[in-house]
Short mmCIF file of C-alpha atoms and ligand atoms in Angstrom, two decimals:
data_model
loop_
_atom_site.label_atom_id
_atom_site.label_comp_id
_atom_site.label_asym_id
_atom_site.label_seq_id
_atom_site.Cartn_x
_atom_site.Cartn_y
_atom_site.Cartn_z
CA UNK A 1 -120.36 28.92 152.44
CA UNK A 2 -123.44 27.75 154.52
CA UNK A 3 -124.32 28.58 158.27
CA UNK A 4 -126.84 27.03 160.82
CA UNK A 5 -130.18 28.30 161.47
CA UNK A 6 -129.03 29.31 164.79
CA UNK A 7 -126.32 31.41 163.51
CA UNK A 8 -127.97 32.72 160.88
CA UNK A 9 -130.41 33.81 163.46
CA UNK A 10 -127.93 35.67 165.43
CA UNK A 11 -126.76 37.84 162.38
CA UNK A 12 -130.51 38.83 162.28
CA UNK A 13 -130.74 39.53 165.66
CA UNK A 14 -127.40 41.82 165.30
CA UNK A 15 -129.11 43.96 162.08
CA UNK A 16 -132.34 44.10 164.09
CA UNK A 17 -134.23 41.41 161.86
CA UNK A 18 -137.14 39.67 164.48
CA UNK A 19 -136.59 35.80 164.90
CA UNK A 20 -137.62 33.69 168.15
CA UNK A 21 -135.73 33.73 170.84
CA UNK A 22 -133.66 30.81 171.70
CA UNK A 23 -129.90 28.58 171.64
CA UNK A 24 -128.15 26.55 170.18
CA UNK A 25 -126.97 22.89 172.61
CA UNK A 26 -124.60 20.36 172.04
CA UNK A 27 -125.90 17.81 173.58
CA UNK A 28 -128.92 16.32 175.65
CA UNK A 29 -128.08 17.91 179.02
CA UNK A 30 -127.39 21.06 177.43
CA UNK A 31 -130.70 21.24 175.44
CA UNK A 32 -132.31 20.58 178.58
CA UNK A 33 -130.35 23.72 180.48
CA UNK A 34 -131.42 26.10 177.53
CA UNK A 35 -135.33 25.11 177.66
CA UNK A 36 -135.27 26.27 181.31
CA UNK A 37 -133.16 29.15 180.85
CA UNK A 38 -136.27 30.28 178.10
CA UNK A 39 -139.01 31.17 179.45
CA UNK A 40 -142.24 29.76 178.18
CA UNK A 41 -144.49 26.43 178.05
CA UNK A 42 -143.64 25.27 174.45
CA UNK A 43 -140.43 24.67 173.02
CA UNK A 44 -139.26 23.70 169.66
CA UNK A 45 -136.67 21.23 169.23
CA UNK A 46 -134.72 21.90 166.09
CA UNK A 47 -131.89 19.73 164.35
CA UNK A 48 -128.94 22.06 163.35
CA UNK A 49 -127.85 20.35 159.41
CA UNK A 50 -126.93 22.28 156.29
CA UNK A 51 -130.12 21.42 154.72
CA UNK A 52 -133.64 21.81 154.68
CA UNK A 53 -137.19 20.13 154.84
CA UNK A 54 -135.94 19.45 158.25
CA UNK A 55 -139.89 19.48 159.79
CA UNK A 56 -140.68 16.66 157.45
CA UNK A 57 -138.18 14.42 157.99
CA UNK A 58 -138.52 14.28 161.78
CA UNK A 59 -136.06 17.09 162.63
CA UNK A 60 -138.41 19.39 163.91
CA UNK A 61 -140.82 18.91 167.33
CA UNK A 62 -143.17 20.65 169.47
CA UNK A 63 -141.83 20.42 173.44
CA UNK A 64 -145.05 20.85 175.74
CA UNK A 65 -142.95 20.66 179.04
CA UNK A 66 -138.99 19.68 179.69
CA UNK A 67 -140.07 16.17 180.02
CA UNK A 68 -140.41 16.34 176.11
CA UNK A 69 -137.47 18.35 175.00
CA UNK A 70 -135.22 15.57 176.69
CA UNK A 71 -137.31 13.37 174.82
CA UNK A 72 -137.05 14.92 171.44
CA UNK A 73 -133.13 16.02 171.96
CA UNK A 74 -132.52 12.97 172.49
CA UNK A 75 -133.99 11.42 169.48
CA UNK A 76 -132.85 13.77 167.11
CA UNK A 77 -129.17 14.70 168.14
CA UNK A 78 -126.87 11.87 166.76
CA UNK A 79 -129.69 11.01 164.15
CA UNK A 80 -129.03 10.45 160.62
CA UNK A 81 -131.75 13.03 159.36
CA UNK A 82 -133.24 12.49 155.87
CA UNK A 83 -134.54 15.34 154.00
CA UNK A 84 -134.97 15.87 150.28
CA UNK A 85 -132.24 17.89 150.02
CA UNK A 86 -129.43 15.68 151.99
CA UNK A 87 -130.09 12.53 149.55
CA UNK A 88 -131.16 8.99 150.99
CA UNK A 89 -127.55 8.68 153.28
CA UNK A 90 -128.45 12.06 155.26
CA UNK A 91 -127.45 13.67 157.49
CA UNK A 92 -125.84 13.21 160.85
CA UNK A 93 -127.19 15.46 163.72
CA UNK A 94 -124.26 16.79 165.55
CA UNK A 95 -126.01 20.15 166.99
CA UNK A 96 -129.51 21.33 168.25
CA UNK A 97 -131.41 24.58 168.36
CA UNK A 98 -133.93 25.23 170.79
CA UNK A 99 -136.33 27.89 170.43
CA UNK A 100 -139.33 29.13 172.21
CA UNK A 101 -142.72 28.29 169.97
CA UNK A 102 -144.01 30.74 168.29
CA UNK A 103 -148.16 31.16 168.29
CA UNK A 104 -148.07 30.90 164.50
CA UNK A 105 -151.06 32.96 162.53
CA UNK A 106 -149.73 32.90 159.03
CA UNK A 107 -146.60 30.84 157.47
CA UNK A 108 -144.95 33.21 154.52
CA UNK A 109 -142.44 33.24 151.97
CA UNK A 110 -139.10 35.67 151.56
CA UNK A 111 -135.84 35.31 150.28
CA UNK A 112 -133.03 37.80 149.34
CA UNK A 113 -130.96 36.61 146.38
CA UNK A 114 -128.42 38.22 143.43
CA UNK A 115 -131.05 37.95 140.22
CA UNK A 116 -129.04 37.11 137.04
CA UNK A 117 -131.34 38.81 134.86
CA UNK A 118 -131.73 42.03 136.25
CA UNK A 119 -128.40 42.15 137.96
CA UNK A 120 -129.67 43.06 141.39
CA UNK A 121 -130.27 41.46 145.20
CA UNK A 122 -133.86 40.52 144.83
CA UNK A 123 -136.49 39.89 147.02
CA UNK A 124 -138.61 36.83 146.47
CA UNK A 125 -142.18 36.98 148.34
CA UNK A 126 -144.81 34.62 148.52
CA UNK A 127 -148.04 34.36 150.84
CA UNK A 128 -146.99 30.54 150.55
CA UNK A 129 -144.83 29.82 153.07
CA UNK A 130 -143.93 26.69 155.01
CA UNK A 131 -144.51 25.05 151.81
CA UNK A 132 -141.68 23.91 149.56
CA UNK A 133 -141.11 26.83 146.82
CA UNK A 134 -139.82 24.75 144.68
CA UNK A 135 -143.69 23.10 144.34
CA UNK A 136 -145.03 27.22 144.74
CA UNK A 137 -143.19 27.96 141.61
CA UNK A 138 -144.05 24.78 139.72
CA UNK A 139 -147.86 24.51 140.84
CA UNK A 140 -148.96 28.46 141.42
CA UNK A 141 -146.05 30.80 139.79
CA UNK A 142 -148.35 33.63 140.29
CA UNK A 143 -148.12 33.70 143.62
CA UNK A 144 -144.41 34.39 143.83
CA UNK A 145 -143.43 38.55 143.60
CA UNK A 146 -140.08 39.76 142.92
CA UNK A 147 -138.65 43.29 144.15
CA UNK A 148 -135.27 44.21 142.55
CA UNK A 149 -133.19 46.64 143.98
CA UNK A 150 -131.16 49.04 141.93
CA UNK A 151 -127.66 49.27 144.16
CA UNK A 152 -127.11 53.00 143.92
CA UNK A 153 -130.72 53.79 145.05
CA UNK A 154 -130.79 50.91 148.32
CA UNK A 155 -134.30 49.70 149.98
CA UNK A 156 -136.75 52.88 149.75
CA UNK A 157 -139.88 52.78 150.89
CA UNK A 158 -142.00 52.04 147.33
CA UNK A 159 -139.80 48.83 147.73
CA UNK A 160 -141.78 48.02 150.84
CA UNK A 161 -145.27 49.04 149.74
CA UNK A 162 -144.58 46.11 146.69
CA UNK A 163 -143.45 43.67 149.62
CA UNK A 164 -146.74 44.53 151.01
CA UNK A 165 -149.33 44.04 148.12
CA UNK A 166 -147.22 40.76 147.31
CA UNK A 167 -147.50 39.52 150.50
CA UNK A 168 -151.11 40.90 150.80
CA UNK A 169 -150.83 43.08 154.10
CA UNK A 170 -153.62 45.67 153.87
CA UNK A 171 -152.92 46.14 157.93
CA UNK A 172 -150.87 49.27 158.57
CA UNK A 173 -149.43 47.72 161.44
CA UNK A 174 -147.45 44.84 159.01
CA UNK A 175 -147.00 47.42 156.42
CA UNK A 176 -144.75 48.96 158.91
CA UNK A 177 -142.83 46.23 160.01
CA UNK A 178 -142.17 45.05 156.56
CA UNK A 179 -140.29 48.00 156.16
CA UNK A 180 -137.98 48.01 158.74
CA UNK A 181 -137.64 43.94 157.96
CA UNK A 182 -136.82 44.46 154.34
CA UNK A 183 -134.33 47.41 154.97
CA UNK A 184 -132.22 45.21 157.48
CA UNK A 185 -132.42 41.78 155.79
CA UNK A 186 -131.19 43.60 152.32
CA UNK A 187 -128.52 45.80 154.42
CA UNK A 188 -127.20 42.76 156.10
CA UNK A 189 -127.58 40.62 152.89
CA UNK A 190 -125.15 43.44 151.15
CA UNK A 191 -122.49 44.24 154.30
CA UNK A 192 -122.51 40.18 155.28
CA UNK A 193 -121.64 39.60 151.17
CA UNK A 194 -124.47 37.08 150.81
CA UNK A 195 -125.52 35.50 147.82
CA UNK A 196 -128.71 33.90 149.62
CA UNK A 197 -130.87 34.71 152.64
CA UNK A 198 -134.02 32.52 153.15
CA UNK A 199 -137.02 32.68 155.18
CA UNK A 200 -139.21 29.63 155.32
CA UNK A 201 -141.59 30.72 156.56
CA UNK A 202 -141.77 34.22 157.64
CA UNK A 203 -144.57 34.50 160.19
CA UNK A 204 -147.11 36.50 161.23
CA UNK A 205 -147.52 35.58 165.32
CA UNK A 206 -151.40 35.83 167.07
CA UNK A 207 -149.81 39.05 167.95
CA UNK A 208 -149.44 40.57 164.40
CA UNK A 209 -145.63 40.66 164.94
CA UNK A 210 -143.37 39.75 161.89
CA UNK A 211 -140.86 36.88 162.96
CA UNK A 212 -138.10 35.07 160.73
CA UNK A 213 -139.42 31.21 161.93
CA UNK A 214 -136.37 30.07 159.83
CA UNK A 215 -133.27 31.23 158.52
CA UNK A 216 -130.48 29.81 155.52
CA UNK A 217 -128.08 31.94 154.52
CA UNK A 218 -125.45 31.39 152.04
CA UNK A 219 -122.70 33.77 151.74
CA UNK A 220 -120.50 34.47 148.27
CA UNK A 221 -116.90 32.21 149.23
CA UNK A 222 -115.32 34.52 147.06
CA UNK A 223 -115.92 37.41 149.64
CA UNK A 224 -115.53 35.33 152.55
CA UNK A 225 -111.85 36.51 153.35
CA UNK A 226 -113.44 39.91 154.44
CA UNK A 227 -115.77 38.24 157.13
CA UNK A 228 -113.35 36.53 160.09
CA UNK A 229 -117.02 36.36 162.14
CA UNK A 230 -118.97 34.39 159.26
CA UNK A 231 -115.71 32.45 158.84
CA UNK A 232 -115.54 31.77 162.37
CA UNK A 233 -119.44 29.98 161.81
CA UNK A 234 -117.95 27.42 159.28
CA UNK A 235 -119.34 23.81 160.64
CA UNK A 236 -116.71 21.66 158.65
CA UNK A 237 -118.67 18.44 160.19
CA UNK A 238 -121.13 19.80 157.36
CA UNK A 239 -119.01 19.38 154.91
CA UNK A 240 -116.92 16.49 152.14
CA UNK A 241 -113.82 15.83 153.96
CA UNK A 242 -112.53 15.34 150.41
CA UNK A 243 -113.79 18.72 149.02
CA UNK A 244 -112.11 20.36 152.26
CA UNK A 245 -108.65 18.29 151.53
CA UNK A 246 -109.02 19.26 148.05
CA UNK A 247 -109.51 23.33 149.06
CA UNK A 248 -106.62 23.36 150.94
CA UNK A 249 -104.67 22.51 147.87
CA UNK A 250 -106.41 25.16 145.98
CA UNK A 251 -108.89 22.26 143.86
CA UNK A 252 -111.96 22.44 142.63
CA UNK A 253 -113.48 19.46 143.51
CA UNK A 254 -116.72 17.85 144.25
CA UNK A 255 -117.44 14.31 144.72
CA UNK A 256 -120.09 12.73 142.92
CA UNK A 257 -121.27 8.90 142.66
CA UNK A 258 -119.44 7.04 139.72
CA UNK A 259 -116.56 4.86 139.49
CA UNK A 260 -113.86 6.66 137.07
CA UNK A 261 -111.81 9.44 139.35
CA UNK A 262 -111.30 11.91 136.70
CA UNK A 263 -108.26 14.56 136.88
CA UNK A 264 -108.35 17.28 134.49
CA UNK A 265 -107.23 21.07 134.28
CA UNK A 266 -110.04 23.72 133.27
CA UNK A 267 -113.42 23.58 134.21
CA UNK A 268 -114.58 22.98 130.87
CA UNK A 269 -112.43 20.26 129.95
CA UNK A 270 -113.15 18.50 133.27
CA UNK A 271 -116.75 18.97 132.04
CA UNK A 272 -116.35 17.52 129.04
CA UNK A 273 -114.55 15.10 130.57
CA UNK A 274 -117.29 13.77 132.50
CA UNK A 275 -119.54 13.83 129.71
CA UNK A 276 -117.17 11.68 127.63
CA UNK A 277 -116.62 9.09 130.54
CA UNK A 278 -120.81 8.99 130.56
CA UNK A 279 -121.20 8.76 126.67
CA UNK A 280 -119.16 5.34 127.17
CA UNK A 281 -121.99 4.17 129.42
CA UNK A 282 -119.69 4.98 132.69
CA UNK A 283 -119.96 7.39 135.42
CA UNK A 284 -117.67 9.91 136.80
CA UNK A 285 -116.78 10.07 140.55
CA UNK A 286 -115.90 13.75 140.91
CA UNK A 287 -115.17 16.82 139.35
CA UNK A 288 -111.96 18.36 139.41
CA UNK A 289 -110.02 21.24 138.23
CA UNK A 290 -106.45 20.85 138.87
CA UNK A 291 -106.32 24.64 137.58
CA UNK A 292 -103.97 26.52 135.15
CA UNK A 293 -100.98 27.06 137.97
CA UNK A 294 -100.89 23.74 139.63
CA UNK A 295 -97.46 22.41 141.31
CA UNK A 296 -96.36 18.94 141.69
CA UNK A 297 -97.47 18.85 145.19
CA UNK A 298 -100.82 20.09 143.79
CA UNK A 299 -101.41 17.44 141.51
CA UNK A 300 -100.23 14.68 143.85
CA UNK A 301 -102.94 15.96 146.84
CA UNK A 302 -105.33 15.79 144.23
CA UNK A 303 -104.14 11.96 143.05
CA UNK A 304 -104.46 11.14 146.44
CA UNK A 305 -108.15 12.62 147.21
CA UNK A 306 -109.05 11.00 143.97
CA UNK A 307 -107.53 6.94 144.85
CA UNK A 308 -109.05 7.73 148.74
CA UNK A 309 -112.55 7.32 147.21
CA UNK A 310 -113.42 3.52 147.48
CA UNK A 311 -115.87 4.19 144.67
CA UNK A 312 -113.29 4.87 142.19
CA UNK A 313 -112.61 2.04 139.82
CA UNK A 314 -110.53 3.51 137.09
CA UNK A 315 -108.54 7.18 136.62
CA UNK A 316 -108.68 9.44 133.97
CA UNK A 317 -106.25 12.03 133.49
CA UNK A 318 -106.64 14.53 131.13
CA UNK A 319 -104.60 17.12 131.00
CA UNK A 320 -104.09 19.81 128.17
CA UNK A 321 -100.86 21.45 129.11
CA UNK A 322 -101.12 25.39 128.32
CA UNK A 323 -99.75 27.16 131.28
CA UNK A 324 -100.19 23.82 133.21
CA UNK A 325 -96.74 21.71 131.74
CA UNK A 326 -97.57 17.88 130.85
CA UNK A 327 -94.15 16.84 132.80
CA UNK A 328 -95.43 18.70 135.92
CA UNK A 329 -98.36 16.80 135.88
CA UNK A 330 -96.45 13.09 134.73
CA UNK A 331 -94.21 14.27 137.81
CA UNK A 332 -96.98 14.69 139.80
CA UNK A 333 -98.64 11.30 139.31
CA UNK A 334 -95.54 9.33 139.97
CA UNK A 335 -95.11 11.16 143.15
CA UNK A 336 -98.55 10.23 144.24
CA UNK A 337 -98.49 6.45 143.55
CA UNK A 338 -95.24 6.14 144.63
CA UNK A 339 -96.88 7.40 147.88
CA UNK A 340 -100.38 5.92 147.99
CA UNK A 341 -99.83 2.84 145.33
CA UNK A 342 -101.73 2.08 142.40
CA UNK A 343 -104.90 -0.19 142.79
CA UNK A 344 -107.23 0.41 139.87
CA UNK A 345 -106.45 0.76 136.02
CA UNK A 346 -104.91 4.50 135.16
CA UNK A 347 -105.76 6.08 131.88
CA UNK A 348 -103.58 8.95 131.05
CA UNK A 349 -104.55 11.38 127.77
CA UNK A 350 -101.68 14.53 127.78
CA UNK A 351 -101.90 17.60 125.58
CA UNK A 352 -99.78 20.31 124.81
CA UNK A 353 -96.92 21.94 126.61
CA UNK A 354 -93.72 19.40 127.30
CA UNK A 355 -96.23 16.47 125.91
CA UNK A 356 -93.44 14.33 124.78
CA UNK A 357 -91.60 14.90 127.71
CA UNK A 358 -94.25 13.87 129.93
CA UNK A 359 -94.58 11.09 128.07
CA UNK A 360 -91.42 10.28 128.33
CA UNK A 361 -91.26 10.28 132.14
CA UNK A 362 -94.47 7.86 132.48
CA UNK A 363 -93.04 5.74 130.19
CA UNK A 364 -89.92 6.03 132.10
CA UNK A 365 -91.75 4.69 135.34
CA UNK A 366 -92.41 1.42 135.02
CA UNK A 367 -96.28 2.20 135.90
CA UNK A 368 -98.72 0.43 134.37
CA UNK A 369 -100.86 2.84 132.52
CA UNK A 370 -102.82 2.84 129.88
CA UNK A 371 -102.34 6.14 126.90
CA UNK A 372 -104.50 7.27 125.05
CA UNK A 373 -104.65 9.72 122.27
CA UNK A 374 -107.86 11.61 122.38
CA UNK A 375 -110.70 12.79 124.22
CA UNK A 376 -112.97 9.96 122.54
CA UNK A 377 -110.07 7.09 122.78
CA UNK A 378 -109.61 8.76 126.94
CA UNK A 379 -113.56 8.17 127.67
CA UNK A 380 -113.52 5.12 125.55
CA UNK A 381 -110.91 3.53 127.53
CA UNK A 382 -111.47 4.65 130.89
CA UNK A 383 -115.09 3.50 130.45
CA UNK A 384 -113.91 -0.01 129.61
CA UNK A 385 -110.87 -0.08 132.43
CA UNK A 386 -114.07 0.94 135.22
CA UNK A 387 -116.38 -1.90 133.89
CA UNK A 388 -113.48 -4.29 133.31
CA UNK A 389 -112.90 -3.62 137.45
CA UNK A 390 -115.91 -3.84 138.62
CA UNK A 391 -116.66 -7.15 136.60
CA UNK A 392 -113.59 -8.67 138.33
CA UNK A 393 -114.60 -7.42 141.86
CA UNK A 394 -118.43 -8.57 141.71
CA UNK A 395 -116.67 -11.89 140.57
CA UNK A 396 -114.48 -11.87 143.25
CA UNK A 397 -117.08 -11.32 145.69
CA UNK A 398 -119.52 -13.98 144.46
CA UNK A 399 -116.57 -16.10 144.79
CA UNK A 400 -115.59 -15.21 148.29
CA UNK A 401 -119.23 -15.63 149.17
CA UNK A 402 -119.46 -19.10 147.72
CA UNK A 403 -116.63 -20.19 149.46
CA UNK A 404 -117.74 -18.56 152.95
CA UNK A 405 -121.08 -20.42 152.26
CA UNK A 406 -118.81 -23.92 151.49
CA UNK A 407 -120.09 -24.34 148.08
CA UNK A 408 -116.65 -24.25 146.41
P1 ADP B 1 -137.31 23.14 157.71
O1 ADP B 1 -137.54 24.21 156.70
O2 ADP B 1 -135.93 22.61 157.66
O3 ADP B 1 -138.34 22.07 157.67
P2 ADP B 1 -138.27 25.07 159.68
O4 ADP B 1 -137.43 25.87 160.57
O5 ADP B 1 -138.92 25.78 158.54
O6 ADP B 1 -137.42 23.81 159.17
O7 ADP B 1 -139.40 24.37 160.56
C1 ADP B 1 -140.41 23.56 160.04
C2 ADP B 1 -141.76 24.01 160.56
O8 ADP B 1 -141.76 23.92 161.98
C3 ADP B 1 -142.13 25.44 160.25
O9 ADP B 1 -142.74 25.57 159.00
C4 ADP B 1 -143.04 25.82 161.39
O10 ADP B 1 -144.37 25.42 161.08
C5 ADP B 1 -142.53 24.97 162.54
N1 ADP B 1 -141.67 25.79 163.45
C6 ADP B 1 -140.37 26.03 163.32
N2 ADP B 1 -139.92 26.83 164.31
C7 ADP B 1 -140.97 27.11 165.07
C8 ADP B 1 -141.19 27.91 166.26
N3 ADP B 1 -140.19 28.60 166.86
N4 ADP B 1 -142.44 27.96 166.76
C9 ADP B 1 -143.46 27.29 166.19
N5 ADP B 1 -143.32 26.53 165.10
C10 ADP B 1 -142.12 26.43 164.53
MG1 MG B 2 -137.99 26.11 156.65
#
């Protein structure tokens, strides 16, 4: 689960990690209400989206009176803000942060995140900050430290002193604030159950004070029941209504861009799934793990997130039926068109427990669906159904378009 800047800035203020000081607004009047309520001559006017790279695509601006944060708020709440990690639709601006600017001397680099190789939270530090470290780690490697930390023995002090020489502070001063900046971003990154904490960039103020300029923070959603307050945070404006629908139901699902809506149990069938519907030169438009226990009501929620995509030109389900029974699921997808209807071509490809009998009932239906024996003969034929669709649709369209025009 993701949080806003501005929240993730008030966890750090509550473990006693430095950030700006400044709040979030809802809207133009309110933005204006906060700058005057800070007190200072330069404000920055931040767009509040799950995403970063916000600076570069016009999310981020420097207020020199209140004149300007009207100006900017304005401008950037209700925008659809495109960065490089929110693809070309982006994303819409629903909230704002205001902060007071910071006298910046430095722009760093530190993140907290659970290393797979060494099986630890690690601390990523670079003196490259503000920067993409994507492009750090692709262009100058070198200049990006790791600190693991061993669980039983916590943040100690030698911990610190290799923050330090990675982020070059010879300065006593910084040597001793990166201490007590470490110790509460790790603390906070193990209480809070976090499986990413980002600073981009960590700054170093005229002053020589240590501030968090930025802040992402991802937390594990497996541990999330234990947090009510980081629950409390969840913006679900931020995210797929479908992937929300499908979570209620207990789905995995994530939408993607193609045109066959593919229903399968197990992640790695539904993986191989996809891959079969690409080897046949198609795409699929989600992934989606119906999971070993699914119900009838289940698999009919997750027909109906699947037919609600307008992108969807063909279905494939396959289904191997262990614990998951093949007449459950043939139940299941009667339910759901009986409910929603059945607009594009359905490829069905059953496996396993009850097979025959869940044959039986879709035969039984009277729907219109096309079998199919195997995994090859299931991407084959869904493949063919999407193309066949979309064919007929562009033709349609041409058609309708020719007529509106008078040429037919
Ligand atoms: P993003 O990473 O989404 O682009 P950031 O919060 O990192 O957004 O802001 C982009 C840049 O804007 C920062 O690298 C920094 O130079 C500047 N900036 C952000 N907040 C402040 C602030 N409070 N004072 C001064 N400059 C800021
Ligand atoms: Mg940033």
């Amino acid at each position: 689960m993701n949080i806003h800047e501005y929240q993730g800035k008030e966890l750090f203020r509550r473990y006693g990690v430095p950030t700006g000081e400044g709040y979030p607004a809802f809207s133009v009047d309110e933005a204006v209400e906060v700058a005057k309520k800070l007190d200072c001559g330069k404000w920055v006017v931040k767009a509040q989206i799950h995403a970063g790279g916000r600076g570069k695509g016009g999310g981020v601006k420097l207020a020199s009176s209140i004149d300007e944060v009207k100006q900017y708020s304005e401008a950037i709440l209700g925008m659809q803000l495109v960065t490089h990690q929110t693809g070309s639709e982006g994303k819409k601006v629903n909230r704002l942060y205001i902060e007071k600017a910071g006298s910046i001397a430095k722009e760093l680099y530190l993140s907290l995140l659970v290393d797979r190789a060494t099986s630890m939270v690690t601390f990523l530090a670079s003196t490259e900050g503000g920067m993409d470290i994507e492009e750090v780690s692709a262009k100058m490697p070198e200049k990006i430290g790791q600190v693991s930390i061993d669980p039983v023995l916590g943040f100690h002090p030698f911990h610190t002193r290799q923050l330090a020489k990675i982020l070059n502070f010879k300065d006593k001063d910084l040597q001793k604030q990166i201490h007590s900046f470490g110790k509460s971003l790790y603390t906070m990154f193990v209480e809070k159950d976090c499986s990413l904490v980002e600073i981009n960039p960590l700054v170093i103020t005229e002053d020589n004070e240590l501030v968090a300029l930025d802040a992402k923070i991802n937390f594990d959603s497996n541990a999330i029941t234990r947090h009510k307050d980081i629950l409390e945070m969840r913006d679900m404006d931020e995210e797929d209504p479908a992937e929300v629908e499908a979570s209620k139901f207990g789905l995995s699902y994530i939408t993607l861009d193609g045109e066959v809506g593919c229903m399968v149990n197990g992640a790695g069938l539904a993986m191989s799934t996809m891959d079969i519907v690409k080897l046949n030169g198609a795409s699929p438009a989600n992934f989606l793990d119906v999971g070993g226990g699914a119900t009838k009501e289940n698999v009919t929620a997750a027909f109906k997130i699947i037919t609600r995509d307008p992108n969807v030109k063909a279905i494939l389900v396959n289904i191997f039926g262990g614990i998951m029974k093949c007449d459950v699921i043939a139940e299941g997808i009667i339910a759901a068109v009986k409910d929603v209807g059945l607009k594009v071509p359905l490829v069905v490809r059953l496996e396993g427990t009850n097979v025959e009998k869940g044959k039986e009932i879709l035969n039984g239906s009277g729907m219109k669906i096309i079998a199919a024996e195997s995994l090859k003969d299931a991407g084959e034929k869904a493949a063919k159904a999407a193309k066949a669709a979309q064919t007929a649709q562009s033709t349609q369209t041409v058609k309708a378009t020719s007529v509106a025009k008078g040429e037919v």
